[in-house]
C-alpha positions as semicolon CSV with decimal commas, in nm:
position;residue;x (nm);y (nm);z (nm)
1;M;1,902;-0,400;0,805
2;K;1,704;-0,312;0,490
3;V;1,431;-0,051;0,519
4;L;1,171;0,058;0,261
5;I;0,999;0,394;0,302
6;V;0,686;0,461;0,094
7;S;0,591;0,827;0,080
8;P;0,395;1,049;-0,159
9;Y;0,688;1,292;-0,179
10;F;1,045;1,304;-0,054
11;Y;1,340;1,540;-0,046
12;P;1,422;1,768;-0,230
13;K;1,050;1,851;-0,238
14;T;0,994;2,065;0,068
15;G;0,733;1,997;0,331
16;G;0,698;1,871;0,686
17;L;0,701;1,496;0,618
18;E;0,963;1,527;0,346
19;N;1,208;1,722;0,563
20;Y;1,140;1,513;0,874
21;A;1,196;1,180;0,696
22;Y;1,505;1,298;0,507
23;N;1,675;1,442;0,817
24;I;1,621;1,120;1,012
25;L;1,703;0,875;0,732
26;K;2,030;1,038;0,626
27;R;2,166;0,987;0,980
28;L;2,080;0,617;1,008
29;D;2,338;0,351;0,930
30;L;2,090;0,132;0,741
31;D;2,028;0,018;0,384
32;I;1,739;0,254;0,302
33;T;1,522;0,268;-0,010
34;V;1,253;0,533;-0,060
35;I;0,977;0,491;-0,317
36;C;0,786;0,811;-0,390
37;S;0,632;1,013;-0,669
38;N;0,838;1,205;-0,920
39;H;0,766;1,565;-1,012
40;L;0,926;1,500;-1,352
41;P;0,733;1,331;-1,635
42;E;0,927;1,001;-1,607
43;N;1,042;0,741;-1,356
44;S;1,391;0,766;-1,208
45;I;1,627;0,579;-0,978
46;G;1,915;0,746;-0,797
47;L;2,092;0,821;-0,471
48;I;2,063;1,112;-0,230
49;E;2,346;1,083;0,021
50;K;2,324;0,707;0,095
51;I;1,948;0,676;0,040
52;K;1,836;0,485;-0,272
53;M;1,554;0,674;-0,441
54;I;1,289;0,518;-0,667
55;R;1,072;0,798;-0,805
56;L;0,763;0,701;-1,002
57;K;0,564;0,930;-1,227
58;P;0,208;0,946;-1,090
59;T;-0,080;0,832;-1,310
60;Y;-0,299;1,105;-1,157
61;T;-0,265;1,380;-0,901
62;I;-0,574;1,463;-0,696
63;S;-0,533;1,786;-0,504
64;N;-0,168;1,742;-0,409
65;T;-0,183;1,362;-0,367
66;P;-0,004;1,159;-0,636
67;L;-0,173;0,833;-0,739
68;R;-0,022;0,556;-0,945
69;L;-0,254;0,276;-1,059
70;D;0,013;0,003;-1,058
71;L;0,187;0,112;-0,738
72;I;0,075;-0,188;-0,532
73;V;0,216;-0,424;-0,797
74;K;0,546;-0,233;-0,812
75;I;0,583;-0,232;-0,433
76;S;0,491;-0,603;-0,409
77;N;0,755;-0,691;-0,669
78;L;1,013;-0,478;-0,489
79;L;0,930;-0,648;-0,157
80;K;0,980;-0,994;-0,311
81;R;1,304;-0,897;-0,481
82;E;1,473;-0,696;-0,206
83;K;1,365;-0,877;0,116
84;F;1,318;-0,566;0,332
85;D;1,322;-0,606;0,710
86;I;1,105;-0,299;0,773
87;V;0,845;-0,123;0,556
88;N;0,723;0,220;0,666
89;A;0,437;0,360;0,456
90;H;0,318;0,719;0,497
91;M;-0,003;0,704;0,294
92;C;-0,342;0,547;0,358
93;Q;-0,349;0,396;0,007
94;Y;-0,080;0,149;0,112
95;R;-0,243;0,010;0,425
96;S;-0,332;-0,317;0,251
97;I;0,028;-0,408;0,166
98;Q;0,139;-0,706;0,370
99;T;0,499;-0,823;0,404
């Protein structure tokens, strides 16, 4: 089963949601991809344990919330290409994404 997690931040950034999601996901025997913001000034793709990470540089950060103007387009393209079974989004900005 293929799962996409959309989150503003993810491990190794520390915080409640980040730690909670990482500790659950690393134990699941699923094909998991996480798309989140990157604290570095560029995009990156990599693996943490068996979790595929797609980190995108935010266009803006308001308070501590990263915003990327083309994020909906990037997620839509990823959904078409990867055929995920489950999408779990942790931010209100993504409520309009339909699979």
